[in-house]
JSON list of C-alpha atoms in Angstrom, two decimals:
[
{"chain": "P", "resi": 4, "resn": "MET", "atom": "CA", "xyz": [0.05, 0.00, 0.43]},
{"chain": "P", "resi": 5, "resn": "PHE", "atom": "CA", "xyz": [2.42, 2.30, 1.26]},
{"chain": "P", "resi": 6, "resn": "ASN", "atom": "CA", "xyz": [6.56, 3.42, 1.82]},
{"chain": "P", "resi": 7, "resn": "ILE", "atom": "CA", "xyz": [7.15, 3.68, 5.54]},
{"chain": "P", "resi": 8, "resn": "VAL", "atom": "CA", "xyz": [10.46, 5.46, 5.29]},
{"chain": "P", "resi": 9, "resn": "LEU", "atom": "CA", "xyz": [12.98, 5.81, 8.84]},
{"chain": "P", "resi": 10, "resn": "VAL", "atom": "CA", "xyz": [15.38, 8.17, 7.88]},
{"chain": "P", "resi": 11, "resn": "GLU", "atom": "CA", "xyz": [18.34, 7.39, 11.03]},
{"chain": "P", "resi": 12, "resn": "PRO", "atom": "CA", "xyz": [15.81, 5.51, 13.75]},
{"chain": "P", "resi": 13, "resn": "GLU", "atom": "CA", "xyz": [17.33, 5.85, 17.53]},
{"chain": "P", "resi": 14, "resn": "ILE", "atom": "CA", "xyz": [15.52, 3.13, 19.33]},
{"chain": "P", "resi": 15, "resn": "PRO", "atom": "CA", "xyz": [14.88, 0.24, 18.25]},
{"chain": "P", "resi": 16, "resn": "GLN", "atom": "CA", "xyz": [11.18, -0.71, 20.28]},
{"chain": "P", "resi": 17, "resn": "ASN", "atom": "CA", "xyz": [9.66, 2.21, 17.85]},
{"chain": "P", "resi": 18, "resn": "THR", "atom": "CA", "xyz": [10.95, 0.99, 15.21]},
{"chain": "P", "resi": 19, "resn": "GLY", "atom": "CA", "xyz": [10.02, -2.30, 15.91]},
{"chain": "P", "resi": 20, "resn": "ASN", "atom": "CA", "xyz": [6.27, -1.23, 16.52]},
{"chain": "P", "resi": 21, "resn": "ILE", "atom": "CA", "xyz": [6.81, 0.47, 13.28]},
{"chain": "P", "resi": 22, "resn": "VAL", "atom": "CA", "xyz": [7.70, -2.68, 11.63]},
{"chain": "P", "resi": 23, "resn": "ARG", "atom": "CA", "xyz": [4.76, -4.19, 13.06]},
{"chain": "P", "resi": 24, "resn": "THR", "atom": "CA", "xyz": [2.01, -1.67, 12.32]},
{"chain": "P", "resi": 25, "resn": "ALA", "atom": "CA", "xyz": [3.18, -1.99, 8.77]},
{"chain": "P", "resi": 26, "resn": "ALA", "atom": "CA", "xyz": [3.23, -6.06, 8.39]},
{"chain": "P", "resi": 27, "resn": "ALA", "atom": "CA", "xyz": [-0.33, -5.19, 9.64]},
{"chain": "P", "resi": 28, "resn": "THR", "atom": "CA", "xyz": [-1.29, -2.31, 7.06]},
{"chain": "P", "resi": 29, "resn": "GLY", "atom": "CA", "xyz": [0.50, -4.54, 4.03]},
{"chain": "P", "resi": 30, "resn": "CYS", "atom": "CA", "xyz": [3.02, -0.96, 4.25]},
{"chain": "P", "resi": 31, "resn": "THR", "atom": "CA", "xyz": [7.05, -1.60, 3.17]},
{"chain": "P", "resi": 32, "resn": "VAL", "atom": "CA", "xyz": [9.28, 0.01, 5.97]},
{"chain": "P", "resi": 33, "resn": "HIS", "atom": "CA", "xyz": [12.87, 1.38, 4.66]},
{"chain": "P", "resi": 34, "resn": "LEU", "atom": "CA", "xyz": [15.43, 1.95, 6.49]},
{"chain": "P", "resi": 35, "resn": "VAL", "atom": "CA", "xyz": [18.22, 4.93, 6.29]},
{"chain": "P", "resi": 36, "resn": "LYS", "atom": "CA", "xyz": [21.49, 4.25, 7.40]},
{"chain": "P", "resi": 37, "resn": "PRO", "atom": "CA", "xyz": [23.33, 5.21, 9.70]},
{"chain": "P", "resi": 38, "resn": "LEU", "atom": "CA", "xyz": [20.32, 2.80, 12.90]},
{"chain": "P", "resi": 39, "resn": "GLY", "atom": "CA", "xyz": [20.84, 3.39, 16.24]},
{"chain": "P", "resi": 40, "resn": "PHE", "atom": "CA", "xyz": [20.66, -0.52, 16.43]},
{"chain": "P", "resi": 41, "resn": "ASP", "atom": "CA", "xyz": [21.72, -3.60, 15.26]},
{"chain": "P", "resi": 42, "resn": "ILE", "atom": "CA", "xyz": [18.95, -4.78, 13.26]},
{"chain": "P", "resi": 43, "resn": "SER", "atom": "CA", "xyz": [19.27, -8.58, 14.81]},
{"chain": "P", "resi": 44, "resn": "ASP", "atom": "CA", "xyz": [18.40, -6.79, 18.46]},
{"chain": "P", "resi": 45, "resn": "ARG", "atom": "CA", "xyz": [16.59, -8.48, 21.04]},
{"chain": "P", "resi": 46, "resn": "ALA", "atom": "CA", "xyz": [14.69, -5.18, 20.73]},
{"chain": "P", "resi": 47, "resn": "LEU", "atom": "CA", "xyz": [14.12, -4.54, 17.87]},
{"chain": "P", "resi": 48, "resn": "LYS", "atom": "CA", "xyz": [12.14, -8.23, 17.52]},
{"chain": "P", "resi": 49, "resn": "ARG", "atom": "CA", "xyz": [10.15, -8.22, 20.90]},
{"chain": "P", "resi": 50, "resn": "ALA", "atom": "CA", "xyz": [8.87, -5.28, 19.66]},
{"chain": "P", "resi": 51, "resn": "GLY", "atom": "CA", "xyz": [7.52, -6.48, 16.38]},
{"chain": "P", "resi": 52, "resn": "LEU", "atom": "CA", "xyz": [6.48, -10.15, 18.05]},
{"chain": "P", "resi": 53, "resn": "ASP", "atom": "CA", "xyz": [5.95, -12.92, 15.49]},
{"chain": "P", "resi": 54, "resn": "TYR", "atom": "CA", "xyz": [4.78, -10.17, 12.71]},
{"chain": "P", "resi": 55, "resn": "TRP", "atom": "CA", "xyz": [8.24, -10.28, 10.95]},
{"chain": "P", "resi": 56, "resn": "HIS", "atom": "CA", "xyz": [7.11, -13.00, 8.22]},
{"chain": "P", "resi": 57, "resn": "LEU", "atom": "CA", "xyz": [4.16, -10.49, 7.21]},
{"chain": "P", "resi": 58, "resn": "ALA", "atom": "CA", "xyz": [6.98, -7.42, 7.17]},
{"chain": "P", "resi": 59, "resn": "ASP", "atom": "CA", "xyz": [8.34, -5.85, 3.73]},
{"chain": "P", "resi": 60, "resn": "PHE", "atom": "CA", "xyz": [11.59, -4.05, 4.92]},
{"chain": "P", "resi": 61, "resn": "ARG", "atom": "CA", "xyz": [14.84, -3.01, 2.77]},
{"chain": "P", "resi": 62, "resn": "VAL", "atom": "CA", "xyz": [18.28, -1.05, 4.39]},
{"chain": "P", "resi": 63, "resn": "TYR", "atom": "CA", "xyz": [19.33, 1.79, 2.87]},
{"chain": "P", "resi": 64, "resn": "ASP", "atom": "CA", "xyz": [23.40, 3.21, 3.49]},
{"chain": "P", "resi": 65, "resn": "ASP", "atom": "CA", "xyz": [22.12, 6.64, 3.21]},
{"chain": "P", "resi": 66, "resn": "LEU", "atom": "CA", "xyz": [19.64, 9.46, 1.76]},
{"chain": "P", "resi": 67, "resn": "ALA", "atom": "CA", "xyz": [21.12, 8.63, -1.44]},
{"chain": "P", "resi": 68, "resn": "ASP", "atom": "CA", "xyz": [21.13, 5.85, -1.75]},
{"chain": "P", "resi": 69, "resn": "PHE", "atom": "CA", "xyz": [17.38, 5.50, -1.08]},
{"chain": "P", "resi": 70, "resn": "PHE", "atom": "CA", "xyz": [15.89, 8.31, -3.23]},
{"chain": "P", "resi": 71, "resn": "ALA", "atom": "CA", "xyz": [18.58, 6.51, -5.79]},
{"chain": "P", "resi": 72, "resn": "LYS", "atom": "CA", "xyz": [16.54, 3.69, -5.55]},
{"chain": "P", "resi": 73, "resn": "ASN", "atom": "CA", "xyz": [12.98, 4.97, -4.98]},
{"chain": "P", "resi": 74, "resn": "ALA", "atom": "CA", "xyz": [12.90, 8.61, -7.00]},
{"chain": "P", "resi": 75, "resn": "PRO", "atom": "CA", "xyz": [15.49, 7.76, -9.59]},
{"chain": "P", "resi": 76, "resn": "ASP", "atom": "CA", "xyz": [14.25, 10.18, -12.28]},
{"chain": "P", "resi": 77, "resn": "GLY", "atom": "CA", "xyz": [12.04, 12.63, -9.71]},
{"chain": "P", "resi": 78, "resn": "VAL", "atom": "CA", "xyz": [14.81, 14.02, -7.64]},
{"chain": "P", "resi": 79, "resn": "LYS", "atom": "CA", "xyz": [17.29, 16.81, -7.94]},
{"chain": "P", "resi": 80, "resn": "GLU", "atom": "CA", "xyz": [20.83, 16.49, -5.24]},
{"chain": "P", "resi": 81, "resn": "LYS", "atom": "CA", "xyz": [21.94, 20.26, -5.54]},
{"chain": "P", "resi": 82, "resn": "ASP", "atom": "CA", "xyz": [25.49, 19.08, -2.79]},
{"chain": "P", "resi": 83, "resn": "GLY", "atom": "CA", "xyz": [23.67, 16.87, -0.21]},
{"chain": "P", "resi": 84, "resn": "THR", "atom": "CA", "xyz": [20.45, 18.34, -0.43]},
{"chain": "P", "resi": 85, "resn": "PHE", "atom": "CA", "xyz": [17.56, 16.27, -2.56]},
{"chain": "P", "resi": 86, "resn": "SER", "atom": "CA", "xyz": [14.56, 17.70, -3.32]},
{"chain": "P", "resi": 87, "resn": "LEU", "atom": "CA", "xyz": [12.69, 15.89, -5.57]},
{"chain": "P", "resi": 88, "resn": "ASP", "atom": "CA", "xyz": [9.67, 15.94, -7.71]},
{"chain": "P", "resi": 89, "resn": "ASN", "atom": "CA", "xyz": [6.13, 15.67, -6.23]},
{"chain": "P", "resi": 90, "resn": "ASP", "atom": "CA", "xyz": [3.89, 15.37, -9.88]},
{"chain": "P", "resi": 91, "resn": "LYS", "atom": "CA", "xyz": [5.37, 12.22, -10.56]},
{"chain": "P", "resi": 92, "resn": "ALA", "atom": "CA", "xyz": [4.73, 9.06, -9.64]},
{"chain": "P", "resi": 93, "resn": "PRO", "atom": "CA", "xyz": [5.49, 7.76, -6.79]},
{"chain": "P", "resi": 94, "resn": "ARG", "atom": "CA", "xyz": [5.49, 10.64, -4.69]},
{"chain": "P", "resi": 95, "resn": "PHE", "atom": "CA", "xyz": [7.30, 12.17, -0.87]},
{"chain": "P", "resi": 96, "resn": "TRP", "atom": "CA", "xyz": [5.60, 13.12, 1.95]},
{"chain": "P", "resi": 97, "resn": "PHE", "atom": "CA", "xyz": [7.46, 14.85, 4.59]},
{"chain": "P", "resi": 98, "resn": "PHE", "atom": "CA", "xyz": [6.61, 14.79, 8.57]},
{"chain": "P", "resi": 99, "resn": "SER", "atom": "CA", "xyz": [7.57, 17.39, 10.75]},
{"chain": "P", "resi": 100, "resn": "THR", "atom": "CA", "xyz": [7.26, 19.29, 13.87]},
{"chain": "P", "resi": 101, "resn": "LYS", "atom": "CA", "xyz": [8.34, 22.26, 11.27]},
{"chain": "P", "resi": 102, "resn": "ALA", "atom": "CA", "xyz": [6.39, 21.91, 8.66]},
{"chain": "P", "resi": 103, "resn": "ALA", "atom": "CA", "xyz": [3.35, 24.73, 7.59]},
{"chain": "P", "resi": 104, "resn": "GLY", "atom": "CA", "xyz": [0.95, 21.70, 6.20]},
{"chain": "P", "resi": 105, "resn": "ARG", "atom": "CA", "xyz": [-1.55, 19.24, 8.02]},
{"chain": "P", "resi": 106, "resn": "TYR", "atom": "CA", "xyz": [-1.17, 15.87, 7.39]},
{"chain": "P", "resi": 107, "resn": "ASP", "atom": "CA", "xyz": [-5.24, 15.57, 6.84]},
{"chain": "P", "resi": 108, "resn": "GLU", "atom": "CA", "xyz": [-4.56, 18.18, 4.45]},
{"chain": "P", "resi": 109, "resn": "ALA", "atom": "CA", "xyz": [-2.80, 15.93, 1.82]},
{"chain": "P", "resi": 110, "resn": "ARG", "atom": "CA", "xyz": [-4.38, 13.47, -0.79]},
{"chain": "P", "resi": 111, "resn": "PHE", "atom": "CA", "xyz": [-2.70, 10.50, 0.52]},
{"chain": "P", "resi": 112, "resn": "ALA", "atom": "CA", "xyz": [-2.13, 7.56, -3.12]},
{"chain": "P", "resi": 113, "resn": "PRO", "atom": "CA", "xyz": [-0.49, 4.29, -3.03]},
{"chain": "P", "resi": 114, "resn": "GLY", "atom": "CA", "xyz": [2.13, 3.74, -3.56]},
{"chain": "P", "resi": 115, "resn": "ASP", "atom": "CA", "xyz": [3.44, 7.37, -2.03]},
{"chain": "P", "resi": 116, "resn": "PHE", "atom": "CA", "xyz": [5.74, 8.13, 0.58]},
{"chain": "P", "resi": 117, "resn": "LEU", "atom": "CA", "xyz": [5.68, 8.50, 4.41]},
{"chain": "P", "resi": 118, "resn": "VAL", "atom": "CA", "xyz": [9.21, 9.99, 5.74]},
{"chain": "P", "resi": 119, "resn": "PHE", "atom": "CA", "xyz": [10.38, 10.50, 9.09]},
{"chain": "P", "resi": 120, "resn": "GLY", "atom": "CA", "xyz": [13.04, 11.66, 10.96]},
{"chain": "P", "resi": 121, "resn": "LYS", "atom": "CA", "xyz": [15.32, 10.12, 13.80]},
{"chain": "P", "resi": 122, "resn": "GLU", "atom": "CA", "xyz": [13.65, 10.84, 17.38]},
{"chain": "P", "resi": 123, "resn": "THR", "atom": "CA", "xyz": [16.42, 13.09, 18.45]},
{"chain": "P", "resi": 124, "resn": "LYS", "atom": "CA", "xyz": [16.44, 15.96, 15.69]},
{"chain": "P", "resi": 125, "resn": "GLY", "atom": "CA", "xyz": [13.94, 14.83, 12.98]},
{"chain": "P", "resi": 126, "resn": "LEU", "atom": "CA", "xyz": [14.55, 15.41, 9.10]},
{"chain": "P", "resi": 127, "resn": "PRO", "atom": "CA", "xyz": [17.73, 17.22, 8.51]},
{"chain": "P", "resi": 128, "resn": "GLU", "atom": "CA", "xyz": [15.73, 20.74, 7.96]},
{"chain": "P", "resi": 129, "resn": "ASP", "atom": "CA", "xyz": [18.23, 21.33, 4.39]},
{"chain": "P", "resi": 130, "resn": "LEU", "atom": "CA", "xyz": [15.46, 17.96, 2.70]},
{"chain": "P", "resi": 131, "resn": "LEU", "atom": "CA", "xyz": [12.31, 20.41, 4.54]},
{"chain": "P", "resi": 132, "resn": "ARG", "atom": "CA", "xyz": [13.36, 23.08, 2.77]},
{"chain": "P", "resi": 133, "resn": "ALA", "atom": "CA", "xyz": [14.01, 21.19, -0.67]},
{"chain": "P", "resi": 134, "resn": "ASN", "atom": "CA", "xyz": [11.29, 19.93, -0.39]},
{"chain": "P", "resi": 135, "resn": "PHE", "atom": "CA", "xyz": [8.44, 22.81, 2.22]},
{"chain": "P", "resi": 136, "resn": "LYS", "atom": "CA", "xyz": [5.45, 21.60, -0.01]},
{"chain": "P", "resi": 137, "resn": "ASN", "atom": "CA", "xyz": [5.26, 17.98, 1.18]},
{"chain": "P", "resi": 138, "resn": "THR", "atom": "CA", "xyz": [6.41, 18.42, 4.98]},
{"chain": "P", "resi": 139, "resn": "LEU", "atom": "CA", "xyz": [3.24, 17.19, 6.68]},
{"chain": "P", "resi": 140, "resn": "ARG", "atom": "CA", "xyz": [2.94, 18.21, 10.73]},
{"chain": "P", "resi": 141, "resn": "ILE", "atom": "CA", "xyz": [0.64, 16.11, 13.09]},
{"chain": "P", "resi": 142, "resn": "PRO", "atom": "CA", "xyz": [-0.64, 18.86, 15.26]},
{"chain": "P", "resi": 143, "resn": "MET", "atom": "CA", "xyz": [-0.30, 18.83, 18.65]},
{"chain": "P", "resi": 144, "resn": "ARG", "atom": "CA", "xyz": [0.30, 21.30, 21.85]},
{"chain": "P", "resi": 145, "resn": "ALA", "atom": "CA", "xyz": [2.65, 24.07, 21.11]},
{"chain": "P", "resi": 146, "resn": "GLU", "atom": "CA", "xyz": [4.19, 23.02, 24.91]},
{"chain": "P", "resi": 147, "resn": "ALA", "atom": "CA", "xyz": [4.91, 19.42, 23.17]},
{"chain": "P", "resi": 148, "resn": "ARG", "atom": "CA", "xyz": [7.98, 18.28, 21.40]},
{"chain": "P", "resi": 149, "resn": "SER", "atom": "CA", "xyz": [6.80, 16.18, 19.60]},
{"chain": "P", "resi": 150, "resn": "LEU", "atom": "CA", "xyz": [5.16, 12.43, 19.66]},
{"chain": "P", "resi": 151, "resn": "ASN", "atom": "CA", "xyz": [6.51, 9.32, 19.58]},
{"chain": "P", "resi": 152, "resn": "LEU", "atom": "CA", "xyz": [8.05, 8.08, 16.30]},
{"chain": "P", "resi": 153, "resn": "SER", "atom": "CA", "xyz": [6.02, 5.02, 16.06]},
{"chain": "P", "resi": 154, "resn": "ASN", "atom": "CA", "xyz": [2.86, 7.03, 17.25]},
{"chain": "P", "resi": 155, "resn": "SER", "atom": "CA", "xyz": [3.38, 9.92, 14.69]},
{"chain": "P", "resi": 156, "resn": "VAL", "atom": "CA", "xyz": [4.36, 6.95, 12.05]},
{"chain": "P", "resi": 157, "resn": "ALA", "atom": "CA", "xyz": [0.90, 5.04, 12.94]},
{"chain": "P", "resi": 158, "resn": "VAL", "atom": "CA", "xyz": [-1.98, 8.49, 12.07]},
{"chain": "P", "resi": 159, "resn": "ALA", "atom": "CA", "xyz": [-0.30, 8.79, 10.00]},
{"chain": "P", "resi": 160, "resn": "VAL", "atom": "CA", "xyz": [-0.46, 5.14, 7.79]},
{"chain": "P", "resi": 161, "resn": "TYR", "atom": "CA", "xyz": [-4.22, 5.46, 9.21]},
{"chain": "P", "resi": 162, "resn": "GLU", "atom": "CA", "xyz": [-5.15, 8.73, 7.73]},
{"chain": "P", "resi": 163, "resn": "ALA", "atom": "CA", "xyz": [-2.97, 7.00, 4.56]},
{"chain": "P", "resi": 164, "resn": "LEU", "atom": "CA", "xyz": [-4.98, 4.00, 4.38]},
{"chain": "P", "resi": 165, "resn": "ARG", "atom": "CA", "xyz": [-8.46, 5.81, 5.13]},
{"chain": "P", "resi": 166, "resn": "GLN", "atom": "CA", "xyz": [-8.25, 7.83, 2.52]},
{"chain": "P", "resi": 167, "resn": "ASN", "atom": "CA", "xyz": [-8.02, 5.36, 0.23]},
{"chain": "P", "resi": 168, "resn": "SER", "atom": "CA", "xyz": [-10.78, 3.47, 1.72]},
{"chain": "P", "resi": 169, "resn": "PHE", "atom": "CA", "xyz": [-8.17, 0.36, 3.21]},
{"chain": "P", "resi": 170, "resn": "GLY", "atom": "CA", "xyz": [-7.00, -0.49, 0.32]},
{"chain": "P", "resi": 171, "resn": "THR", "atom": "CA", "xyz": [-7.61, -4.33, 0.84]},
{"chain": "P", "resi": 172, "resn": "LEU", "atom": "CA", "xyz": [-7.31, -4.95, 5.09]},
{"chain": "P", "resi": 173, "resn": "LYS", "atom": "CA", "xyz": [-9.87, -7.05, 6.69]},
{"chain": "P", "resi": 174, "resn": "GLU", "atom": "CA", "xyz": [-12.10, -4.01, 8.20]},
{"chain": "P", "resi": 175, "resn": "THR", "atom": "CA", "xyz": [-14.57, -6.31, 9.53]},
{"chain": "P", "resi": 176, "resn": "GLY", "atom": "CA", "xyz": [-14.17, -8.37, 13.08]},
{"chain": "P", "resi": 177, "resn": "VAL", "atom": "CA", "xyz": [-15.63, -11.23, 14.61]},
{"chain": "P", "resi": 178, "resn": "LEU", "atom": "CA", "xyz": [-15.91, -12.55, 18.10]},
{"chain": "P", "resi": 179, "resn": "ALA", "atom": "CA", "xyz": [-15.91, -15.52, 19.74]},
{"chain": "P", "resi": 180, "resn": "GLU", "atom": "CA", "xyz": [-18.39, -17.51, 20.06]},
{"chain": "P", "resi": 181, "resn": "ARG", "atom": "CA", "xyz": [-19.93, -17.41, 23.94]},
{"chain": "P", "resi": 182, "resn": "ALA", "atom": "CA", "xyz": [-20.76, -21.09, 25.45]},
{"chain": "P", "resi": 183, "resn": "PRO", "atom": "CA", "xyz": [-24.07, -21.69, 26.86]},
{"chain": "P", "resi": 184, "resn": "GLN", "atom": "CA", "xyz": [-24.26, -20.35, 30.31]},
{"chain": "P", "resi": 185, "resn": "GLU", "atom": "CA", "xyz": [-25.62, -23.20, 32.33]}
]
């Protein structure tokens, strides 16, 4: 459905939770190095629990490697800054507390990339500046620094899914039969 991009994630539990969200929703996770943990880290695996067999994730050496493999015709690089042409598919949306637009104002399409920065610093400001019209913010109180990364990813992914009628995801559940009362 969608692509979740984590640029230099630092906390294995967040990444594990995001992998679990991706596995449950059919999204692909893209991890851009350097990572603050080893992919085989126990905390990462524990947070993802038994969803690893459903997860599709890819690892890149850096942003240049990621964009070369995912936006070869729509990216311009100048002095290490990447500017993307969001008129071409796939489109890239950059999530940041510094963004002017709200996440629910974007119109997401299957295949879009939802890009998030590291927990302590977010995305590089040069990247945000070069793609400012495609930066999105999740509203929160002015006194709050930011939401947890895995929570932010879940908010964005489910908004993108909602806008696309949840694709092929199962939408209804079934209660277990209740044992007859004696």
